[in-house]
PDB file of C-alpha atoms in Angstrom:
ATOM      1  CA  UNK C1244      -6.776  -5.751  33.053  1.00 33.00           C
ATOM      2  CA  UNK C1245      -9.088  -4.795  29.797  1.00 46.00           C
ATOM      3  CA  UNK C1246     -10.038  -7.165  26.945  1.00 74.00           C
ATOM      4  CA  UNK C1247      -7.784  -7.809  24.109  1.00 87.00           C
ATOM      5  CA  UNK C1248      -8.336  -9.952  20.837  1.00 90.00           C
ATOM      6  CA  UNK C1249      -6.078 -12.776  19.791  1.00 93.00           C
ATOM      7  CA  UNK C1250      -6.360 -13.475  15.947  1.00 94.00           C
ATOM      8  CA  UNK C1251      -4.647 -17.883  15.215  1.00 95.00           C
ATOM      9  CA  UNK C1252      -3.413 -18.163  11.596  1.00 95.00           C
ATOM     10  CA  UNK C1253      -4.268 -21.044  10.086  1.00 95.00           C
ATOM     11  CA  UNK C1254      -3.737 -22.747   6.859  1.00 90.00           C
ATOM     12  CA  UNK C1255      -4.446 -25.952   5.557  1.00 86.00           C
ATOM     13  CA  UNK C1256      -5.353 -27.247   8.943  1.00 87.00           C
ATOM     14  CA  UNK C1257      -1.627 -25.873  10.425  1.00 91.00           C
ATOM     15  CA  UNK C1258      -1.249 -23.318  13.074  1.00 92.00           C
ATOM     16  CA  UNK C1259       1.003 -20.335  11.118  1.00 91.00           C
ATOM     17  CA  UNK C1260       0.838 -17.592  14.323  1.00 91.00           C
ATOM     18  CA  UNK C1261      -1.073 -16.193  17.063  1.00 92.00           C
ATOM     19  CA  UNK C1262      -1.063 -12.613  18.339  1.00 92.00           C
ATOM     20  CA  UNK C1263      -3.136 -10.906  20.462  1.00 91.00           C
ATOM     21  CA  UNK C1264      -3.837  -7.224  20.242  1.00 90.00           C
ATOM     22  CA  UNK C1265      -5.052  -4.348  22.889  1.00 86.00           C
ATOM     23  CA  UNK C1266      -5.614  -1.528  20.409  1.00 86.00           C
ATOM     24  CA  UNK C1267      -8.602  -0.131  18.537  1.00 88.00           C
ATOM     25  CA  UNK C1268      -7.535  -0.663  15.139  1.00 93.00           C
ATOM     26  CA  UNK C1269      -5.679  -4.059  13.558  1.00 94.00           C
ATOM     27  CA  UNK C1270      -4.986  -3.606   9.801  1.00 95.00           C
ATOM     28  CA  UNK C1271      -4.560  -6.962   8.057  1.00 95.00           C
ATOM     29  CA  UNK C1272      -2.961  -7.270   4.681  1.00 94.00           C
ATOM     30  CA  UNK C1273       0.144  -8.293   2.949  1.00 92.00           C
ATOM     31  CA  UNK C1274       1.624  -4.643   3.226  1.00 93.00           C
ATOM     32  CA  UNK C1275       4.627  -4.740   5.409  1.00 92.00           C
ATOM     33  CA  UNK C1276       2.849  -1.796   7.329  1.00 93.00           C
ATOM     34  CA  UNK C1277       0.314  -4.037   8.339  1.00 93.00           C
ATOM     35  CA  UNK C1278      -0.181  -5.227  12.212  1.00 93.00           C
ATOM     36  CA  UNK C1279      -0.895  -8.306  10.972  1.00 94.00           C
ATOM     37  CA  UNK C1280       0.621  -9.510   7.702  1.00 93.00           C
ATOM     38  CA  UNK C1281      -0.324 -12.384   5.585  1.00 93.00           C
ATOM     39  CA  UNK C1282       2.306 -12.691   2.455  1.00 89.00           C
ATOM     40  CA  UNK C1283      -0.071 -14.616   0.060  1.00 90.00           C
ATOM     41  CA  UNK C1284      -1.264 -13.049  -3.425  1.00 90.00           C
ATOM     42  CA  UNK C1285      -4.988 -13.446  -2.312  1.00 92.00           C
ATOM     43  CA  UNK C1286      -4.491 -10.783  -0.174  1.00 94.00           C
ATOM     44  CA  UNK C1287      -4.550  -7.056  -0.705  1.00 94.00           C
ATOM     45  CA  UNK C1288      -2.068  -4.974   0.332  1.00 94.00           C
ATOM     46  CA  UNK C1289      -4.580  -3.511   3.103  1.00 95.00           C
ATOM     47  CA  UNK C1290      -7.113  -6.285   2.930  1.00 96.00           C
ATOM     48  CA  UNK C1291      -9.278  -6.108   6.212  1.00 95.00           C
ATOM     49  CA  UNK C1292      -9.465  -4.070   9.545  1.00 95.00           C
ATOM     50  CA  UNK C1293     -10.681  -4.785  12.787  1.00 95.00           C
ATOM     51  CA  UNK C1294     -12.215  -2.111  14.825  1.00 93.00           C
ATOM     52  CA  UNK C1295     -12.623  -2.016  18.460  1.00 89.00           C
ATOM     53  CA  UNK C1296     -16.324  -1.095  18.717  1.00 83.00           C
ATOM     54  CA  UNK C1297     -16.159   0.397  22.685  1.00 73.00           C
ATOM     55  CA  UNK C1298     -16.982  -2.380  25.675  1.00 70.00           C
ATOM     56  CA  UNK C1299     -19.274  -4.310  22.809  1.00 72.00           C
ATOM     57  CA  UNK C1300     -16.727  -5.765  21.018  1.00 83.00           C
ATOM     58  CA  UNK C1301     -14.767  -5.632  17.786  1.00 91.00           C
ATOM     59  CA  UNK C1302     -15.918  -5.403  13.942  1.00 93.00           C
ATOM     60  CA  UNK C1303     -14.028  -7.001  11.218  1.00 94.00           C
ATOM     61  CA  UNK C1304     -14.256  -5.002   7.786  1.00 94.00           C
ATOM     62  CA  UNK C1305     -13.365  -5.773   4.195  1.00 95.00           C
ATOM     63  CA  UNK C1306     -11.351  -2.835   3.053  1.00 94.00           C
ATOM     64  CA  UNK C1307     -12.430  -2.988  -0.852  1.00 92.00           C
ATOM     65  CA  UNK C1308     -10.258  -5.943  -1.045  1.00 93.00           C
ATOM     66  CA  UNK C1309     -10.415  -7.951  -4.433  1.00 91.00           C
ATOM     67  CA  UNK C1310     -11.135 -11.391  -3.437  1.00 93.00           C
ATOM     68  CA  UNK C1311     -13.005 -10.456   0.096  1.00 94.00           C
ATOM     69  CA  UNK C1312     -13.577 -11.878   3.111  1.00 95.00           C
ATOM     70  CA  UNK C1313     -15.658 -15.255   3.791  1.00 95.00           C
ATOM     71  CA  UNK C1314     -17.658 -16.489   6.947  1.00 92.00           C
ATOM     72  CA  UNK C1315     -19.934 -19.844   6.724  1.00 89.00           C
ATOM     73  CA  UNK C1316     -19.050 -19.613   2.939  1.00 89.00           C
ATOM     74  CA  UNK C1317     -20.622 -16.100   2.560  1.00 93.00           C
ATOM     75  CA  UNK C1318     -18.656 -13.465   1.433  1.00 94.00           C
ATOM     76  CA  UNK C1319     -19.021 -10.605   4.030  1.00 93.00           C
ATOM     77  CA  UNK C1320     -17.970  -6.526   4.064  1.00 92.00           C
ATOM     78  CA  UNK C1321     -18.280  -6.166   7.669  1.00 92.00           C
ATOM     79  CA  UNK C1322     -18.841  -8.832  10.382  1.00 89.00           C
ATOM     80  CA  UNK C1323     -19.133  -8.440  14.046  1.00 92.00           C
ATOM     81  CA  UNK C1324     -16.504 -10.945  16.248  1.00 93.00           C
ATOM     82  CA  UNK C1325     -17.833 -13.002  18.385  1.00 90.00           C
ATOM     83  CA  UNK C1326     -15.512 -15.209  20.826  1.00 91.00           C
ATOM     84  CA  UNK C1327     -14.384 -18.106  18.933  1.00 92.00           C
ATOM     85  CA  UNK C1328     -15.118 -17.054  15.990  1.00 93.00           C
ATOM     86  CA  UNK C1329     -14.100 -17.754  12.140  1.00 95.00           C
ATOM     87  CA  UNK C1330     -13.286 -15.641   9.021  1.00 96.00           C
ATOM     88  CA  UNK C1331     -11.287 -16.740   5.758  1.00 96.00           C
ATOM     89  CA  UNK C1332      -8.933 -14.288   3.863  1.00 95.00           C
ATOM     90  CA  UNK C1333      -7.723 -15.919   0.742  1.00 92.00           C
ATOM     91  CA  UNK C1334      -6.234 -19.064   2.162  1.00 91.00           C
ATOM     92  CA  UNK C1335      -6.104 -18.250   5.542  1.00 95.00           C
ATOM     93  CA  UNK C1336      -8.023 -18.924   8.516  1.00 95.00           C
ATOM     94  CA  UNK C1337      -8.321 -16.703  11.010  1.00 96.00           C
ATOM     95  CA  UNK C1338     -10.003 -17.805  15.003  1.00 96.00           C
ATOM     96  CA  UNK C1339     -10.309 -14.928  17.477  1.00 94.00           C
ATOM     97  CA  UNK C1340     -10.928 -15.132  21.441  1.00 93.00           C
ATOM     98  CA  UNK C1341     -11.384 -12.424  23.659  1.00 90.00           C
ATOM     99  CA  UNK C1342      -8.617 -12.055  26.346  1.00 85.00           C
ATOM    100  CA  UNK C1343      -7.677 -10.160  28.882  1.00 77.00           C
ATOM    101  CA  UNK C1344      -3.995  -8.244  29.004  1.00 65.00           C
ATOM    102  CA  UNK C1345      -2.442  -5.565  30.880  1.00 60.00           C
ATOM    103  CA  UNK C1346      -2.424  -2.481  28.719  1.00 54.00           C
ATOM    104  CA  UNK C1347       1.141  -2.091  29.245  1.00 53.00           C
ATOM    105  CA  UNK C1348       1.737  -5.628  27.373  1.00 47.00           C
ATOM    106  CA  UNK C1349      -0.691  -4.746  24.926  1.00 43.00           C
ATOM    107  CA  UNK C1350       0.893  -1.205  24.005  1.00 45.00           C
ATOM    108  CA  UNK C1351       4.582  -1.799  24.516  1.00 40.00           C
ATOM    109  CA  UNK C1352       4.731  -4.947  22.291  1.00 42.00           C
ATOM    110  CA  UNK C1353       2.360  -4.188  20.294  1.00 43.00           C
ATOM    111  CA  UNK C1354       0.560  -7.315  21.721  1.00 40.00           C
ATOM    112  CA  UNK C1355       2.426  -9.625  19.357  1.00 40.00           C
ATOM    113  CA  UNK C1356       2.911 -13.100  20.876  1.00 41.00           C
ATOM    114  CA  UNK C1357       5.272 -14.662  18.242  1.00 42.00           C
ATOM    115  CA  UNK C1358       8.601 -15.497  18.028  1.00 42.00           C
ATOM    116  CA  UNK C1359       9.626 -12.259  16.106  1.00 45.00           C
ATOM    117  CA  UNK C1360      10.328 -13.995  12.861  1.00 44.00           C
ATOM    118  CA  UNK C1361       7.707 -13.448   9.912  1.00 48.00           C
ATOM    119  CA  UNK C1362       5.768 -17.011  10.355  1.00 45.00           C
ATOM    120  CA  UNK C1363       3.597 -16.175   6.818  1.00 51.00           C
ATOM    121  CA  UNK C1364       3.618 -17.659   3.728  1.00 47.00           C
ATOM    122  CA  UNK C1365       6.330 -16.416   1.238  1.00 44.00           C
ATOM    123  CA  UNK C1366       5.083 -13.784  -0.858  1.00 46.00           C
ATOM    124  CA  UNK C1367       5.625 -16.146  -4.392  1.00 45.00           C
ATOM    125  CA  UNK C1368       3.855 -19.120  -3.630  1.00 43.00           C
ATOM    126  CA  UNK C1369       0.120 -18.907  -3.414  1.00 45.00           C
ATOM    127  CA  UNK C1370      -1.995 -22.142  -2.461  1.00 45.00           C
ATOM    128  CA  UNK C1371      -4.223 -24.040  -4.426  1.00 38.00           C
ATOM    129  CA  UNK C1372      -8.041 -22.984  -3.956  1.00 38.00           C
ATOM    130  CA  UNK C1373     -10.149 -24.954  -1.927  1.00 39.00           C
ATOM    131  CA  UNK C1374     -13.992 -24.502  -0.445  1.00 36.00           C
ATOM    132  CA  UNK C1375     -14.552 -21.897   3.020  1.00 35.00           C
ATOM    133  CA  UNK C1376     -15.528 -24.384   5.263  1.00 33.00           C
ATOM    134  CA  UNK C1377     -15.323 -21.966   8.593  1.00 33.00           C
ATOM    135  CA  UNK C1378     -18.416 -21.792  10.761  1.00 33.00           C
ATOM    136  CA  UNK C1379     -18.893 -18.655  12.422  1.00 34.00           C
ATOM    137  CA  UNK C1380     -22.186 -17.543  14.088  1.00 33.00           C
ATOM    138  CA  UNK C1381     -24.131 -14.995  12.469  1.00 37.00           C
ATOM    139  CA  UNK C1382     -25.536 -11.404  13.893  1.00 41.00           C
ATOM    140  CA  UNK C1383     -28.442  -8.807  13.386  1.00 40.00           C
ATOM    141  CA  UNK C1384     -25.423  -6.709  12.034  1.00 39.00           C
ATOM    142  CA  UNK C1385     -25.773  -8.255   8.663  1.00 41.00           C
ATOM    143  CA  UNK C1386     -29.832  -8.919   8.165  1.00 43.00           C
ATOM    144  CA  UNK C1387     -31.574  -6.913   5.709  1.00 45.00           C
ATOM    145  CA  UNK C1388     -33.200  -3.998   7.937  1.00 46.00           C
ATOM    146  CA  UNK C1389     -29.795  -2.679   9.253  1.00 53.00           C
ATOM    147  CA  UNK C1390     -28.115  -2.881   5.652  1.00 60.00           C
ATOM    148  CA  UNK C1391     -28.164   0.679   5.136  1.00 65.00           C
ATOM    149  CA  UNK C1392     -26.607   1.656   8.260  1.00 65.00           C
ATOM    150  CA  UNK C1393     -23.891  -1.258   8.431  1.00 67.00           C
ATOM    151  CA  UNK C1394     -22.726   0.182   4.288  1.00 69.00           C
ATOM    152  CA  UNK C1395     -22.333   3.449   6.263  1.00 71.00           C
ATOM    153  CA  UNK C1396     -20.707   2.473   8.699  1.00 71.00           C
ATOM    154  CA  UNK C1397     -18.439   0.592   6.559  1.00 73.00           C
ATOM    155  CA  UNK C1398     -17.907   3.637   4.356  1.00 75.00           C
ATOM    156  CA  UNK C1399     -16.813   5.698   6.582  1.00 75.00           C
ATOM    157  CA  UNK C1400     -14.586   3.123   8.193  1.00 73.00           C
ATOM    158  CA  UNK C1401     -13.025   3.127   5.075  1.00 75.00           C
ATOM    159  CA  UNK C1402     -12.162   6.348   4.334  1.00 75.00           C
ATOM    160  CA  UNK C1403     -10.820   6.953   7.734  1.00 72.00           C
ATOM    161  CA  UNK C1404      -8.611   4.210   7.537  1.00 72.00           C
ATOM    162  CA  UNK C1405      -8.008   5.235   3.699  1.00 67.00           C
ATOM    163  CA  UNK C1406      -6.750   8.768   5.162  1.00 70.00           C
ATOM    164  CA  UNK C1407      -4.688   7.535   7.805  1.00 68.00           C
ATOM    165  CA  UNK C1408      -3.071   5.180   5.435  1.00 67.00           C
ATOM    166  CA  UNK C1409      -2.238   8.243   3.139  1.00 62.00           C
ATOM    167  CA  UNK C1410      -0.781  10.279   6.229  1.00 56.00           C
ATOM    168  CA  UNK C1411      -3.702  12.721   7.196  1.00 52.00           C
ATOM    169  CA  UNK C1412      -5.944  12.069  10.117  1.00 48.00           C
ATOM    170  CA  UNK C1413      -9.518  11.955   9.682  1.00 46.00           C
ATOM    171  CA  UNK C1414     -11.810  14.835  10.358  1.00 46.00           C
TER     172      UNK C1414
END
């Protein structure tokens, strides 16, 4: 058994999916590519990734995206998980918990736990704006003495996922 995220959908109050995930790397977006797709115009094609950071958890990071990601209101370019957690992407809110999964669940399905069928909003009908209301617990990741090191970090998150996205590994 090893741990394993599971990311709930949510908007306007309604449960849209949940899917849990044993890799390393979760791209979230609207891109059919995407390992988890939200079909909303508020999100970017590749709008966030989560990165497994080892046996101390995951990061979630804003991949340049126009209109960002929120947590307690704030918008946020990279934001350690914590179990039970909150983030908002455009309209949707997203809860994560830690779980555990055999690896050969987690790699043979992809970890999806969904009916198969594309649960997401339809790609022409974006909601009506309303306030980030998700409380999420903050970290040391994001106070002003590690700020240098989290925007490199985040940079060069970015262009490895930016590479792999264009078809050549990273160096």
């Amino acid at each position: 058994m090893t741990d394993a995220l599971q990311v709930s959908v949510f908007f306007r109050g309604q449960a849209l999916l949940s899917r849990t995930f044993a890799r390393d790397r979760i791209v979230i977006g609207r891109d059919p590519g995407c390992d988890l797709r939200l079909r909303n115009a508020e999100v970017s094609k590749r709008h966030a990734c989560i990165v497994r950071r080892d046996s101390l958890g995951y990061l979630l990071c804003d991949l340049g995206s126009t209109n960002g990601i929120f947590t307690r209101g704030e918008r946020i370019s990279l934001f350690p998980i914590r179990d039970g957690g909150n983030a908002r992407i455009g309209e949707f809110d997203l809860h994560f918990r830690f779980a555990d999964v055999p690896w050969e669940q987690g790699e043979a399905e992809g970890g999806a736990e969904d009916s198969g069928e594309d649960p997401t909003l339809p790609a022409g009908s974006p909601p009506a704006p309303r306030a980030v209301s998700s409380p999420v617990i903050p970290d040391s990741a994001t106070t002003e003495t590690s700020r240098p090191r989290v925007r490199s970090l985040l940079a060069s998150l970015r262009k490895r996922i930016w590479r792999r996205g264009k078809g050549s590994e990273p160096r």
